[in-house]
mmCIF file of C-alpha atoms in Angstrom:
data_model
loop_
_atom_site.group_PDB
_atom_site.id
_atom_site.type_symbol
_atom_site.label_atom_id
_atom_site.label_comp_id
_atom_site.label_asym_id
_atom_site.label_seq_id
_atom_site.Cartn_x
_atom_site.Cartn_y
_atom_site.Cartn_z
ATOM 1 C CA SER Q 191 103.763 62.510 74.385
ATOM 2 C CA GLN Q 192 101.250 64.377 76.234
ATOM 3 C CA GLN Q 193 97.754 63.258 75.363
ATOM 4 C CA GLY Q 194 96.128 66.938 76.196
ATOM 5 C CA GLU Q 195 96.339 70.209 76.070
ATOM 6 C CA GLU Q 196 95.241 72.742 78.924
ATOM 7 C CA ASP Q 197 94.294 76.292 78.534
ATOM 8 C CA PRO Q 198 95.465 78.958 79.503
ATOM 9 C CA GLN Q 199 98.748 77.922 80.687
ATOM 10 C CA ALA Q 200 98.888 80.645 83.084
ATOM 11 C CA LEU Q 201 96.304 82.358 84.813
ATOM 12 C CA SER Q 202 96.129 85.448 87.480
ATOM 13 C CA ILE Q 203 93.334 86.464 89.422
ATOM 14 C CA GLN Q 204 92.149 88.513 92.340
ATOM 15 C CA GLU Q 205 91.086 86.739 95.644
ATOM 16 C CA GLY Q 206 87.334 85.999 95.602
ATOM 17 C CA GLU Q 207 87.275 85.976 91.715
ATOM 18 C CA ASN Q 208 86.254 82.534 90.019
ATOM 19 C CA ALA Q 209 89.019 80.659 88.098
ATOM 20 C CA THR Q 210 88.167 78.793 84.976
ATOM 21 C CA MET Q 211 90.736 76.154 83.225
ATOM 22 C CA ASN Q 212 90.031 73.903 80.348
ATOM 23 C CA CYS Q 213 91.782 70.784 79.041
ATOM 24 C CA SER Q 214 91.357 68.938 76.006
ATOM 25 C CA TYR Q 215 92.573 65.384 75.053
ATOM 26 C CA LYS Q 216 92.755 63.399 72.038
ATOM 27 C CA THR Q 217 91.685 59.768 72.596
ATOM 28 C CA SER Q 218 88.607 57.776 74.335
ATOM 29 C CA ILE Q 219 88.781 57.857 77.983
ATOM 30 C CA ASN Q 220 87.275 55.835 81.087
ATOM 31 C CA ASN Q 221 87.844 58.781 83.642
ATOM 32 C CA LEU Q 222 89.139 62.284 83.734
ATOM 33 C CA GLN Q 223 90.513 63.470 86.929
ATOM 34 C CA TRP Q 224 91.933 66.999 88.024
ATOM 35 C CA TYR Q 225 94.904 67.265 90.143
ATOM 36 C CA ARG Q 226 96.771 70.234 91.821
ATOM 37 C CA GLN Q 227 100.616 70.672 92.307
ATOM 38 C CA ASN Q 228 101.790 73.038 94.717
ATOM 39 C CA SER Q 229 105.323 73.965 94.323
ATOM 40 C CA GLY Q 230 107.860 71.206 95.257
ATOM 41 C CA ARG Q 231 105.143 68.848 95.975
ATOM 42 C CA GLY Q 232 103.300 65.700 94.522
ATOM 43 C CA LEU Q 233 100.102 66.225 93.023
ATOM 44 C CA VAL Q 234 97.084 65.885 95.114
ATOM 45 C CA HIS Q 235 93.724 64.659 93.616
ATOM 46 C CA LEU Q 236 91.035 66.752 93.339
ATOM 47 C CA ILE Q 237 88.017 65.168 91.674
ATOM 48 C CA LEU Q 238 87.352 62.355 89.356
ATOM 49 C CA ILE Q 239 84.519 62.457 86.685
ATOM 50 C CA ARG Q 240 83.650 59.392 84.634
ATOM 51 C CA SER Q 241 83.178 59.425 80.769
ATOM 52 C CA ASN Q 242 79.282 59.022 81.215
ATOM 53 C CA GLU Q 243 79.134 61.806 83.866
ATOM 54 C CA ARG Q 244 78.723 65.453 82.311
ATOM 55 C CA GLU Q 245 79.058 67.576 85.419
ATOM 56 C CA LYS Q 246 80.439 67.144 89.065
ATOM 57 C CA HIS Q 247 80.692 69.644 92.019
ATOM 58 C CA SER Q 248 82.838 69.282 95.059
ATOM 59 C CA GLY Q 249 82.972 72.095 97.360
ATOM 60 C CA ARG Q 250 84.047 74.858 95.522
ATOM 61 C CA LEU Q 251 85.304 72.961 92.493
ATOM 62 C CA ARG Q 252 83.036 72.184 89.313
ATOM 63 C CA VAL Q 253 84.136 70.103 86.659
ATOM 64 C CA THR Q 254 82.372 69.584 83.295
ATOM 65 C CA LEU Q 255 83.100 66.684 80.834
ATOM 66 C CA ASP Q 256 82.102 67.002 77.314
ATOM 67 C CA THR Q 257 83.134 63.742 75.641
ATOM 68 C CA SER Q 258 81.701 64.742 71.884
ATOM 69 C CA LYS Q 259 84.437 67.564 72.040
ATOM 70 C CA LYS Q 260 86.854 65.473 74.284
ATOM 71 C CA SER Q 261 87.319 68.466 76.614
ATOM 72 C CA SER Q 262 86.695 69.235 80.317
ATOM 73 C CA SER Q 263 86.558 72.442 82.308
ATOM 74 C CA LEU Q 264 87.369 72.848 85.839
ATOM 75 C CA LEU Q 265 85.919 75.745 87.734
ATOM 76 C CA ILE Q 266 87.167 77.300 91.373
ATOM 77 C CA THR Q 267 84.571 79.554 92.734
ATOM 78 C CA ALA Q 268 85.511 82.263 95.330
ATOM 79 C CA SER Q 269 89.045 81.802 94.843
ATOM 80 C CA ARG Q 270 91.595 81.843 97.818
ATOM 81 C CA ALA Q 271 95.358 82.685 98.307
ATOM 82 C CA ALA Q 272 95.720 78.813 99.175
ATOM 83 C CA ASP Q 273 94.407 77.778 95.769
ATOM 84 C CA THR Q 274 97.527 79.218 94.051
ATOM 85 C CA ALA Q 275 99.049 76.077 92.527
ATOM 86 C CA SER Q 276 99.390 74.184 88.817
ATOM 87 C CA TYR Q 277 96.518 72.325 88.037
ATOM 88 C CA PHE Q 278 96.511 69.192 85.916
ATOM 89 C CA CYS Q 279 93.684 67.306 84.127
ATOM 90 C CA ALA Q 280 94.668 63.605 83.519
ATOM 91 C CA THR Q 281 92.666 60.699 81.425
ATOM 92 C CA ASP Q 282 92.534 56.873 81.719
ATOM 93 C CA ALA Q 283 91.271 54.118 79.721
ATOM 94 C CA PHE Q 284 89.156 51.642 80.461
ATOM 95 C CA GLY Q 285 91.217 48.370 82.076
ATOM 96 C CA ASN Q 286 94.342 50.363 82.449
ATOM 97 C CA GLU Q 287 94.846 53.012 85.387
ATOM 98 C CA LYS Q 288 97.836 54.636 83.935
ATOM 99 C CA LEU Q 289 97.252 58.498 83.686
ATOM 100 C CA THR Q 290 97.871 60.440 80.627
ATOM 101 C CA PHE Q 291 98.390 64.184 81.678
ATOM 102 C CA GLY Q 292 97.818 67.574 80.036
ATOM 103 C CA THR Q 293 100.133 70.311 80.252
ATOM 104 C CA GLY Q 294 98.742 71.752 83.464
ATOM 105 C CA THR Q 295 97.793 75.565 84.131
ATOM 106 C CA ARG Q 296 99.548 77.559 86.551
ATOM 107 C CA LEU Q 297 97.004 79.697 88.677
ATOM 108 C CA THR Q 298 98.063 82.576 90.773
ATOM 109 C CA ILE Q 299 95.636 84.298 93.217
ATOM 110 C CA ILE Q 300 96.491 87.760 94.000
ATOM 111 C CA PRO Q 301 95.678 88.792 97.582
ATOM 112 C CA GLY L 36 101.095 54.145 106.096
ATOM 113 C CA GLU L 37 98.604 56.808 104.993
ATOM 114 C CA GLU L 38 101.020 58.620 102.504
ATOM 115 C CA VAL L 39 103.150 57.488 99.732
ATOM 116 C CA ALA L 40 106.676 57.974 100.926
ATOM 117 C CA GLN L 41 109.571 58.647 98.433
ATOM 118 C CA THR L 42 113.081 58.377 99.179
ATOM 119 C CA PRO L 43 115.457 60.321 98.845
ATOM 120 C CA LYS L 44 114.038 63.783 98.298
ATOM 121 C CA HIS L 45 117.078 64.980 96.201
ATOM 122 C CA LEU L 46 119.510 63.003 94.306
ATOM 123 C CA VAL L 47 122.950 64.134 92.743
ATOM 124 C CA ARG L 48 124.512 61.853 90.180
ATOM 125 C CA GLY L 49 127.323 62.299 87.856
ATOM 126 C CA GLU L 50 126.488 61.267 84.138
ATOM 127 C CA GLY L 51 127.209 57.757 83.587
ATOM 128 C CA GLN L 52 126.742 56.899 87.442
ATOM 129 C CA LYS L 53 123.816 54.689 88.796
ATOM 130 C CA ALA L 54 120.486 56.365 90.345
ATOM 131 C CA LYS L 55 118.290 54.410 92.754
ATOM 132 C CA LEU L 56 115.010 55.735 93.877
ATOM 133 C CA TYR L 57 112.399 54.103 96.606
ATOM 134 C CA CYS L 58 108.900 54.386 97.067
ATOM 135 C CA ALA L 59 106.768 53.052 99.926
ATOM 136 C CA PRO L 60 102.798 52.955 98.663
ATOM 137 C CA ILE L 61 99.988 53.521 100.889
ATOM 138 C CA LYS L 62 99.189 50.322 102.899
ATOM 139 C CA GLY L 63 96.688 47.980 101.277
ATOM 140 C CA HIS L 64 96.815 49.757 97.525
ATOM 141 C CA SER L 65 97.637 47.253 95.100
ATOM 142 C CA TYR L 66 98.864 49.458 92.370
ATOM 143 C CA VAL L 67 101.991 51.341 92.052
ATOM 144 C CA PHE L 68 102.921 53.771 89.192
ATOM 145 C CA TRP L 69 106.048 55.586 88.436
ATOM 146 C CA TYR L 70 105.743 59.124 86.604
ATOM 147 C CA GLN L 71 108.758 61.336 85.447
ATOM 148 C CA GLN L 72 107.791 65.178 85.454
ATOM 149 C CA VAL L 73 110.211 67.364 83.443
ATOM 150 C CA LEU L 74 110.410 71.040 83.409
ATOM 151 C CA LYS L 75 107.784 71.329 85.685
ATOM 152 C CA ASN L 76 104.884 70.527 83.596
ATOM 153 C CA GLU L 77 104.939 67.495 81.259
ATOM 154 C CA PHE L 78 104.344 64.238 83.511
ATOM 155 C CA LYS L 79 105.321 60.794 81.579
ATOM 156 C CA PHE L 80 104.196 57.391 82.542
ATOM 157 C CA LEU L 81 107.002 55.013 83.131
ATOM 158 C CA ILE L 82 105.517 51.715 84.692
ATOM 159 C CA SER L 83 102.824 50.045 86.671
ATOM 160 C CA PHE L 84 102.689 47.423 88.912
ATOM 161 C CA GLN L 85 99.780 45.363 90.137
ATOM 162 C CA ASN L 86 101.193 44.043 93.578
ATOM 163 C CA GLU L 87 104.781 42.976 92.730
ATOM 164 C CA ASN L 88 103.671 42.074 89.140
ATOM 165 C CA VAL L 89 104.453 44.582 86.209
ATOM 166 C CA PHE L 90 101.382 45.689 84.740
ATOM 167 C CA ASP L 91 102.212 48.071 82.051
ATOM 168 C CA GLU L 92 105.828 48.913 81.476
ATOM 169 C CA THR L 93 105.310 50.729 78.199
ATOM 170 C CA GLY L 94 106.824 54.079 79.094
ATOM 171 C CA MET L 95 110.062 52.575 80.390
ATOM 172 C CA PRO L 96 113.579 53.366 78.488
ATOM 173 C CA LYS L 97 114.337 49.548 78.026
ATOM 174 C CA GLU L 98 118.045 49.733 78.200
ATOM 175 C CA ARG L 99 118.710 51.739 81.220
ATOM 176 C CA PHE L 100 115.814 51.818 83.463
ATOM 177 C CA SER L 101 114.286 49.123 85.587
ATOM 178 C CA ALA L 102 111.900 48.846 88.704
ATOM 179 C CA LYS L 103 110.517 46.472 91.110
ATOM 180 C CA CYS L 104 107.946 45.980 93.647
ATOM 181 C CA LEU L 105 108.772 43.067 96.014
ATOM 182 C CA PRO L 106 106.958 42.002 99.068
ATOM 183 C CA ASN L 107 107.544 43.413 102.333
ATOM 184 C CA SER L 108 109.866 45.777 100.496
ATOM 185 C CA PRO L 109 109.609 49.611 99.071
ATOM 186 C CA CYS L 110 109.385 49.632 95.361
ATOM 187 C CA SER L 111 112.626 51.236 93.592
ATOM 188 C CA LEU L 112 113.223 52.336 90.492
ATOM 189 C CA GLU L 113 116.917 52.212 89.271
ATOM 190 C CA ILE L 114 118.656 53.917 86.330
ATOM 191 C CA GLN L 115 121.659 52.438 84.881
ATOM 192 C CA ALA L 116 124.407 54.638 83.494
ATOM 193 C CA THR L 117 122.627 57.842 84.077
ATOM 194 C CA LYS L 118 122.304 60.697 81.069
ATOM 195 C CA LEU L 119 121.804 64.362 81.439
ATOM 196 C CA GLU L 120 118.100 63.857 79.859
ATOM 197 C CA ASP L 121 117.273 61.954 83.088
ATOM 198 C CA SER L 122 117.369 64.910 85.116
ATOM 199 C CA ALA L 123 113.722 65.194 86.240
ATOM 200 C CA VAL L 124 111.633 64.734 89.237
ATOM 201 C CA TYR L 125 110.488 61.283 89.480
ATOM 202 C CA PHE L 126 106.974 60.642 91.360
ATOM 203 C CA CYS L 127 105.402 57.356 92.523
ATOM 204 C CA ALA L 128 101.541 56.968 92.945
ATOM 205 C CA SER L 129 99.420 54.175 94.454
ATOM 206 C CA SER L 130 96.003 53.387 94.035
ATOM 207 C CA GLN L 131 93.633 50.870 95.312
ATOM 208 C CA PHE L 132 92.204 47.829 93.878
ATOM 209 C CA SER L 133 89.923 48.878 91.031
ATOM 210 C CA ASP L 134 86.736 46.713 89.971
ATOM 211 C CA TRP L 135 86.633 47.300 86.440
ATOM 212 C CA SER L 136 83.245 45.637 85.992
ATOM 213 C CA LEU L 137 81.993 49.095 87.756
ATOM 214 C CA THR L 138 83.997 50.999 85.108
ATOM 215 C CA SER L 139 85.483 53.403 87.609
ATOM 216 C CA ASN L 140 89.163 53.739 88.630
ATOM 217 C CA GLN L 141 90.450 54.604 91.846
ATOM 218 C CA PRO L 142 92.151 58.158 92.210
ATOM 219 C CA GLN L 143 95.983 57.964 92.452
ATOM 220 C CA HIS L 144 97.827 59.170 95.701
ATOM 221 C CA PHE L 145 101.293 60.851 94.650
ATOM 222 C CA GLY L 146 104.382 61.125 96.692
ATOM 223 C CA ASP L 147 106.297 64.286 97.044
ATOM 224 C CA GLY L 148 108.813 62.882 94.278
ATOM 225 C CA THR L 149 112.449 62.563 94.124
ATOM 226 C CA ARG L 150 114.549 65.403 92.382
ATOM 227 C CA LEU L 151 117.262 63.616 90.253
ATOM 228 C CA SER L 152 119.878 65.927 88.945
ATOM 229 C CA ILE L 153 122.228 64.562 86.801
ATOM 230 C CA LEU L 154 125.715 66.537 86.434
#
């Protein structure tokens, strides 16, 4: 069964606005990763945050991790039409690289 | 290659037939993973390999699913006696060796998947 839940399930915003999506998980983790999936394609790795990190940036992406609440958030700033996709968080445990995925957020950027 | 290559892109089988899916991981990557995505959202882990050895097969339905990663050959996932519920997109991913003493795993690189339709 799925480890995590993502919130919201779907999000529509105007181009240029910021998009925030959240992920919760249930068990202890080693890393948390965010992936993007465009329609009909595989997952593209966006960013990895370790369990001992609280925040990480990569370009227009900002990820936070709160291990006490078992939650993470992904912020995409200054959204673009090309950001339209589904976004998944995924966790792994120390010593095992298999990923356990959240349910995904479908993001639509309105030009 | 620099991308994970999965073949075929689409596979249609009648219920009860066999289905075989292939995956060529990125050169130099030691780990291969198979995931099943149903209904465009839920990803389920099936099996992982470290080189040609099974690392974790806790997600595999034991009776009908099997997988291999042999040297100098694409990895494969085979489903015997397919059922309607096997209809899904099957993704393969590969990653580099992780030095677990650094407590940092490598990101996984995904192929574009094989869409399996069981009629």
